mmCIF file with all atom_site columns, C-alpha atoms in Angstrom:
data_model
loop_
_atom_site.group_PDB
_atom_site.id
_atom_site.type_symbol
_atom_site.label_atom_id
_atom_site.label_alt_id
_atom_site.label_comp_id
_atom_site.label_asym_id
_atom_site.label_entity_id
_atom_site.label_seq_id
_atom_site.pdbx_PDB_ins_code
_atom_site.Cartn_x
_atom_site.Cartn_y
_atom_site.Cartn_z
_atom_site.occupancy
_atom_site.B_iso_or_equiv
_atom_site.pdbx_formal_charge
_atom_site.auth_seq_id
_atom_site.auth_comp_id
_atom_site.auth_asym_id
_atom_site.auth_atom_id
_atom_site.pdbx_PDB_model_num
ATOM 1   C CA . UNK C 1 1   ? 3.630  4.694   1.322   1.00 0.00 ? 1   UNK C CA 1
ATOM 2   C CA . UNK C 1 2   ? 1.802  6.549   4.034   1.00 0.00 ? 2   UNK C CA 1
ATOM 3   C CA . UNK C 1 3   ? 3.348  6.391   7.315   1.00 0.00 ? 3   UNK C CA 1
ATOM 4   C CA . UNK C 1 4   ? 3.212  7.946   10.959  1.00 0.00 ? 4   UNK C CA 1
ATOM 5   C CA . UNK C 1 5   ? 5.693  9.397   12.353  1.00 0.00 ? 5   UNK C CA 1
ATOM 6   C CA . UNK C 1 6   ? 7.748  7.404   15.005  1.00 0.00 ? 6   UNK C CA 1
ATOM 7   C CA . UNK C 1 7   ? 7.469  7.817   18.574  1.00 0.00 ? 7   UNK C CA 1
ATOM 8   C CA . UNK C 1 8   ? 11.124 7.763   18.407  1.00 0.00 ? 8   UNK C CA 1
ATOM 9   C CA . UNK C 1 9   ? 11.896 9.922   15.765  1.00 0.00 ? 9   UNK C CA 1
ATOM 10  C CA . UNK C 1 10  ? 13.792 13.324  16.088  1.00 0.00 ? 10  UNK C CA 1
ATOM 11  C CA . UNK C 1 11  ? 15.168 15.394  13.785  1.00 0.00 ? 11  UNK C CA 1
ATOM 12  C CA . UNK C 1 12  ? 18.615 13.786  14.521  1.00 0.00 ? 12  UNK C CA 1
ATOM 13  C CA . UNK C 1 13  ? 17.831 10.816  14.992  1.00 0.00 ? 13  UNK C CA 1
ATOM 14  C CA . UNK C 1 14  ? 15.824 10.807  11.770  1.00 0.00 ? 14  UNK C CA 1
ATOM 15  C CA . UNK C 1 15  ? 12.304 8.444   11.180  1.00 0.00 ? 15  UNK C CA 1
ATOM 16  C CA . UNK C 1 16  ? 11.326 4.697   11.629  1.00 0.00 ? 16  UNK C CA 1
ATOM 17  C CA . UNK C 1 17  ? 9.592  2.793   9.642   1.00 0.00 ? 17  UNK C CA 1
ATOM 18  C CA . UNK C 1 18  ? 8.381  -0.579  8.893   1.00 0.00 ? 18  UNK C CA 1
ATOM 19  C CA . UNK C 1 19  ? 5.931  -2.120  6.482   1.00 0.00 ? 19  UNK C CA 1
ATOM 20  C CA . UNK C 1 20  ? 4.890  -6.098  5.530   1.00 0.00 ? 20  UNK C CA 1
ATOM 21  C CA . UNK C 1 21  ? 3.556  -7.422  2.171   1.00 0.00 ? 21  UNK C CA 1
ATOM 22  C CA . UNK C 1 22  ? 2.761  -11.162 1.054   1.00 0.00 ? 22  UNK C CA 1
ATOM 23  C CA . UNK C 1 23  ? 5.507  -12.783 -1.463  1.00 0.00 ? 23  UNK C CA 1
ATOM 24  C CA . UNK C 1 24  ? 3.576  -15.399 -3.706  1.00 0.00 ? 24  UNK C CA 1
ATOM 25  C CA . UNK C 1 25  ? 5.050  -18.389 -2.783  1.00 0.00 ? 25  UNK C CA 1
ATOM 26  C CA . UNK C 1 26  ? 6.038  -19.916 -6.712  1.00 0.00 ? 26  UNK C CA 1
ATOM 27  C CA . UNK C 1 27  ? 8.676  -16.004 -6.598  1.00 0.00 ? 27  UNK C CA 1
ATOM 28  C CA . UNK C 1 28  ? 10.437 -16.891 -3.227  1.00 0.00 ? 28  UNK C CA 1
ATOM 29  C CA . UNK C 1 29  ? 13.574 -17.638 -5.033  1.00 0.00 ? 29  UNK C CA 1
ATOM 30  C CA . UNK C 1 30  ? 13.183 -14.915 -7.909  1.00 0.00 ? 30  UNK C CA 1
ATOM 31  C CA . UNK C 1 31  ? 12.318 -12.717 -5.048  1.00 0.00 ? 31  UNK C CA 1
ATOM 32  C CA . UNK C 1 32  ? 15.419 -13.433 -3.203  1.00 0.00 ? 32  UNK C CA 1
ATOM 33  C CA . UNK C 1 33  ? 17.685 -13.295 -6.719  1.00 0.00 ? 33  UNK C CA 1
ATOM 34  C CA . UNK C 1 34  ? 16.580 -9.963  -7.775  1.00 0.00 ? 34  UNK C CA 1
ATOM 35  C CA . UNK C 1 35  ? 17.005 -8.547  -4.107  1.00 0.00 ? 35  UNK C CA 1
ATOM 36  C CA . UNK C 1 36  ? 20.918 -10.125 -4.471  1.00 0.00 ? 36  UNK C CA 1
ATOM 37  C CA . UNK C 1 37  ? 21.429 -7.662  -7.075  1.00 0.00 ? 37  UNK C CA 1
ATOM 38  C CA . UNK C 1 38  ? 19.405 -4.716  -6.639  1.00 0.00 ? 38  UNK C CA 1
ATOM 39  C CA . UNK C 1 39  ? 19.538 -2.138  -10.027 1.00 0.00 ? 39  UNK C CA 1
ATOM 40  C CA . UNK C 1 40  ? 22.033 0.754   -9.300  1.00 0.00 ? 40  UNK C CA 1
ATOM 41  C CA . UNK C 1 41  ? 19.365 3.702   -10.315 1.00 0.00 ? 41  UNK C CA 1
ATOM 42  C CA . UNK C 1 42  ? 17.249 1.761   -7.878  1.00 0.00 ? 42  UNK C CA 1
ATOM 43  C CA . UNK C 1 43  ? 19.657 2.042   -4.863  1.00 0.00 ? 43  UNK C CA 1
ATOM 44  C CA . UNK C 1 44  ? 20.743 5.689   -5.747  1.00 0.00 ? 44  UNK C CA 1
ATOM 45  C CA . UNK C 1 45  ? 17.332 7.031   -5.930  1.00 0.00 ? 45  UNK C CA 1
ATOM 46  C CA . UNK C 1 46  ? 16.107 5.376   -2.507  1.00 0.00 ? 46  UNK C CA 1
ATOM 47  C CA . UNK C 1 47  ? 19.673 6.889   -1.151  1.00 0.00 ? 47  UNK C CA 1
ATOM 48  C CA . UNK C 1 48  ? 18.513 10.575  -2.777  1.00 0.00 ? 48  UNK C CA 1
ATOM 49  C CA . UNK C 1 49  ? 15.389 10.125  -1.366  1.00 0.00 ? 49  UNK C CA 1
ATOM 50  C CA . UNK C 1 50  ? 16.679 10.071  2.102   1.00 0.00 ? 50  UNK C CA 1
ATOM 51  C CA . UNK C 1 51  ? 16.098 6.283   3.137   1.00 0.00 ? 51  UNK C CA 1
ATOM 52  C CA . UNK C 1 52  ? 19.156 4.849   4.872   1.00 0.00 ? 52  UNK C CA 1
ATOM 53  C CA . UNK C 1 53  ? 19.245 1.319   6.665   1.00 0.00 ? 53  UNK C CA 1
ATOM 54  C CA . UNK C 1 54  ? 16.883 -0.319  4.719   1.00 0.00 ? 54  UNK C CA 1
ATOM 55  C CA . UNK C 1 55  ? 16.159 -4.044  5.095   1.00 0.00 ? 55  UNK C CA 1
ATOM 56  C CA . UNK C 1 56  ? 13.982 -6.912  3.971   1.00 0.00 ? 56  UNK C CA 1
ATOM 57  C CA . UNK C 1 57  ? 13.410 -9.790  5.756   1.00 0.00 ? 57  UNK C CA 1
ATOM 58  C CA . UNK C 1 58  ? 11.066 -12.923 4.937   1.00 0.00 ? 58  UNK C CA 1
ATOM 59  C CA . UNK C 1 59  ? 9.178  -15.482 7.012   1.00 0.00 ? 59  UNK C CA 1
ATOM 60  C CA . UNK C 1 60  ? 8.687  -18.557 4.790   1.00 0.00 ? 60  UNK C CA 1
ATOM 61  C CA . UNK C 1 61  ? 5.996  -20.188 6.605   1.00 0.00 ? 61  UNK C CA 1
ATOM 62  C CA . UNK C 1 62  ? 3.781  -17.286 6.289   1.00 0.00 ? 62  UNK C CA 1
ATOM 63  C CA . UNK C 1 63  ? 5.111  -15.365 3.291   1.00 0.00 ? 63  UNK C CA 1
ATOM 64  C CA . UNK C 1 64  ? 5.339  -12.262 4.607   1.00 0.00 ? 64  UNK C CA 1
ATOM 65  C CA . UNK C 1 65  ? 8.116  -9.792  3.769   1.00 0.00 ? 65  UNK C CA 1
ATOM 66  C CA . UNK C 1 66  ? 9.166  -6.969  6.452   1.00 0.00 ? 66  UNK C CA 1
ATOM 67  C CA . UNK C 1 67  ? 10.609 -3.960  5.691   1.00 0.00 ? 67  UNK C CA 1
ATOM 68  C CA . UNK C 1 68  ? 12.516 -1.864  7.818   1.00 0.00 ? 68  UNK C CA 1
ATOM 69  C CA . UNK C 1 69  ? 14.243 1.904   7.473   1.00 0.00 ? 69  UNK C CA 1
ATOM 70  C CA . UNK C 1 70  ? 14.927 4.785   8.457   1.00 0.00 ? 70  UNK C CA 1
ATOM 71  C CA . UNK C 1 71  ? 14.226 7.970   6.969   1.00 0.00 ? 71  UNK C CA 1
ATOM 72  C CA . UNK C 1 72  ? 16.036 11.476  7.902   1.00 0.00 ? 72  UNK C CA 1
ATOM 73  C CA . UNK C 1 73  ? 14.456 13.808  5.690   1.00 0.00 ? 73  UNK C CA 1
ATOM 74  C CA . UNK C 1 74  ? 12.396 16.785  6.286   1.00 0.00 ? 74  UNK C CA 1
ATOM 75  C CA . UNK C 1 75  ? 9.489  15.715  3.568   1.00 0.00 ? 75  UNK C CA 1
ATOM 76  C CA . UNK C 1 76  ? 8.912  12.016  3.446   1.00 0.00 ? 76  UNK C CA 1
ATOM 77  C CA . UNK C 1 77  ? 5.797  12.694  0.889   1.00 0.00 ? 77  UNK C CA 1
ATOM 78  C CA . UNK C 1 78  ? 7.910  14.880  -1.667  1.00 0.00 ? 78  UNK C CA 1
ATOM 79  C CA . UNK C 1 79  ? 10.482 12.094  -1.224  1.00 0.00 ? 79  UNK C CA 1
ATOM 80  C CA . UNK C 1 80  ? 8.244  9.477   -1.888  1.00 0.00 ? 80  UNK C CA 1
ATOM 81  C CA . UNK C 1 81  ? 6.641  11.444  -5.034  1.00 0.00 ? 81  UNK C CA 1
ATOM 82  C CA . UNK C 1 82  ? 10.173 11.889  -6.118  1.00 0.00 ? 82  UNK C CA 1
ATOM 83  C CA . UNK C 1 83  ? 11.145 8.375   -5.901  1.00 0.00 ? 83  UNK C CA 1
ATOM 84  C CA . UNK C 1 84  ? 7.823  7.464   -7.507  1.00 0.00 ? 84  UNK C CA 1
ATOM 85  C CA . UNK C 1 85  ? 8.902  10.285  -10.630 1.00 0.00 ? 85  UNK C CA 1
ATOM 86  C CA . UNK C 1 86  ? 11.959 7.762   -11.527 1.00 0.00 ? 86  UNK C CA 1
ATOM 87  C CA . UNK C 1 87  ? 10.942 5.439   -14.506 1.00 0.00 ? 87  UNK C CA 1
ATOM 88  C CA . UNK C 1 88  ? 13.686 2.887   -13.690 1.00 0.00 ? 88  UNK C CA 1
ATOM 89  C CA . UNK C 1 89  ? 11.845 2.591   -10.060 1.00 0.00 ? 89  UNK C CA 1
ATOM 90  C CA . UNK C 1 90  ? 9.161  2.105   -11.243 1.00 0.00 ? 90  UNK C CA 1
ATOM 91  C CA . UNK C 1 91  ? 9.983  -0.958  -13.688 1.00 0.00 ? 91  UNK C CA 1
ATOM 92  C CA . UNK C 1 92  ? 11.737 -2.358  -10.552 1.00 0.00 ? 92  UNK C CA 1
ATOM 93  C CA . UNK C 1 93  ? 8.131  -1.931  -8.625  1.00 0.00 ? 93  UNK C CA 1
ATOM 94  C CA . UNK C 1 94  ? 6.342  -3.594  -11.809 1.00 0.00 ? 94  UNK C CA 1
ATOM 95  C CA . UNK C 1 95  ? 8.402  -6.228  -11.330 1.00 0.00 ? 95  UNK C CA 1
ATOM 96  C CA . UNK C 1 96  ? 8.464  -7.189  -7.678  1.00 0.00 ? 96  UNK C CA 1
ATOM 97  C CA . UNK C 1 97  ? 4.861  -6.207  -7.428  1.00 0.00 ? 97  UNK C CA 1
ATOM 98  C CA . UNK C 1 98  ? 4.536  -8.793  -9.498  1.00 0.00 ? 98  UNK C CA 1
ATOM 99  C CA . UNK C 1 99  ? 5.633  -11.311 -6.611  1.00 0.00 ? 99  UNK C CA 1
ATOM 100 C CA . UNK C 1 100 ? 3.589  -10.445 -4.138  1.00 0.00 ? 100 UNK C CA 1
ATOM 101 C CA . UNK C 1 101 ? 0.222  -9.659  -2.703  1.00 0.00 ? 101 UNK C CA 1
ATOM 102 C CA . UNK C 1 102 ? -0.739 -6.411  -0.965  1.00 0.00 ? 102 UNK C CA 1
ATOM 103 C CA . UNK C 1 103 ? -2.102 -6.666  2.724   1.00 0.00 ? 103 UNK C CA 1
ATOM 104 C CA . UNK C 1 104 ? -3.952 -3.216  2.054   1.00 0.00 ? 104 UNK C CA 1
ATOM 105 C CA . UNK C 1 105 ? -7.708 -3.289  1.063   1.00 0.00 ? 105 UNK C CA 1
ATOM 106 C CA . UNK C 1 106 ? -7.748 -1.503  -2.650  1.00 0.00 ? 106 UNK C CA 1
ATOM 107 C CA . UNK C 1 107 ? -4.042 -1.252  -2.941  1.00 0.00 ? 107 UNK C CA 1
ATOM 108 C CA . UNK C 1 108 ? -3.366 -1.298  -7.061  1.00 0.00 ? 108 UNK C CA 1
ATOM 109 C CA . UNK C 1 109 ? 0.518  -1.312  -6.708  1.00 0.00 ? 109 UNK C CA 1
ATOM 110 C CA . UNK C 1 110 ? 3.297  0.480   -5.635  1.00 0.00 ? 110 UNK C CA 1
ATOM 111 C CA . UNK C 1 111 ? 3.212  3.545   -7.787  1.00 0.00 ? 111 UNK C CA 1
ATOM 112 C CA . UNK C 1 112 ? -0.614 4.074   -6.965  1.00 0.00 ? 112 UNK C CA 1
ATOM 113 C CA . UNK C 1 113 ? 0.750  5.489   -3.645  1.00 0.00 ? 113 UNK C CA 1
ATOM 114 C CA . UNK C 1 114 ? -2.160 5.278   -2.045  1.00 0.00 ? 114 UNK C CA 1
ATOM 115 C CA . UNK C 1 115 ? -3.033 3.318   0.064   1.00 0.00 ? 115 UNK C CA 1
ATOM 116 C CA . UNK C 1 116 ? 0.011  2.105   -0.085  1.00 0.00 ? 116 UNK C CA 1
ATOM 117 C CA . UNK C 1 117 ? 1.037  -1.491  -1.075  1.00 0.00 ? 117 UNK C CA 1
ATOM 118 C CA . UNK C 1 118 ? 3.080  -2.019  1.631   1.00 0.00 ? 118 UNK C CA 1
ATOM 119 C CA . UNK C 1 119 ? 1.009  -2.275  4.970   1.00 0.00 ? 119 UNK C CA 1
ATOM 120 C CA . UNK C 1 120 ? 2.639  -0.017  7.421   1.00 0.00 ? 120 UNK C CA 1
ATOM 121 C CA . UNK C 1 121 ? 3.200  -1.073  11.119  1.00 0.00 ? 121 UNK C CA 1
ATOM 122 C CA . UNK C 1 122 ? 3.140  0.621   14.090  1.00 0.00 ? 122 UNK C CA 1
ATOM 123 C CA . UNK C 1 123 ? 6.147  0.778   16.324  1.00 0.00 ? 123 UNK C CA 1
ATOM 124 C CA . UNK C 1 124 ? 5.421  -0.180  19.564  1.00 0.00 ? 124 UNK C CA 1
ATOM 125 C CA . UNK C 1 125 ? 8.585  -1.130  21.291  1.00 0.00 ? 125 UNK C CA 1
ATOM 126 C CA . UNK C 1 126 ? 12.179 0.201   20.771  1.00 0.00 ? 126 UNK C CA 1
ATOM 127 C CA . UNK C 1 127 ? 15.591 -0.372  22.318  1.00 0.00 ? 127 UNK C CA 1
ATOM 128 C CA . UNK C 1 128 ? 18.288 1.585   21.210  1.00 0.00 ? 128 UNK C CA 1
#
């Protein structure tokens, strides 16, 4: 999950990002059921990891899923290594990996790391 650092971003205010993958069109509704009832070692370990506000959002006539969070840590790669050290994430990522299709030339899956399997986007506008 490599990302740059928001224009925005402060250590206060904490870091933006935003990513997009594909969902296969036959897991839409798998997609959306699994998401409905995310596993609890799932949710705690993205909260440990310092990833607050986190959303998914999907455009059906393309496929593509966007991700947005924020992140107010101080080490977004040891994070991200640490999140990628829990085995029950990591069945969770074998699974919706599963369901989609990376947007990132030689992306393998999600615990690869890199490149990531979620395309990062850049920020270009904000309003807060």
């Amino acid at each position: 999950m490599s990302q740059l650092w928001s224009p925005t971003s402060s250590a206060r205010s904490g870091r933006r990002l935003a990513q997009i993958v594909k969902l296969k069109p036959e897991f839409v509704g798998k997609y959306k059921e699994v998401h409905a009832a995310v596993w609890p070692e799932v949710l705690k370990q993205i909260k440990e990891c310092n990833i607050v506000d986190y959303s998914i959002f999907h455009d059906p006539e393309t496929g593509i899923l966007f991700a947005s969070f924020k992140y107010i840590g101080n080490d977004y790669a040891g994070d991200m290594e640490r999140m990628r050290q829990n085995p029950k994430v990591r069945e969770w990522w074998k699974m919706t990996d599963g369901m989609q299709e990376s947007l990132v030339p030689g992306a393998k899956d999600s615990e690869s790391g890199e490149p990531s399997w979620w395309k990062p986007m850049e920020e270009v506008f904000y309003n807060p």
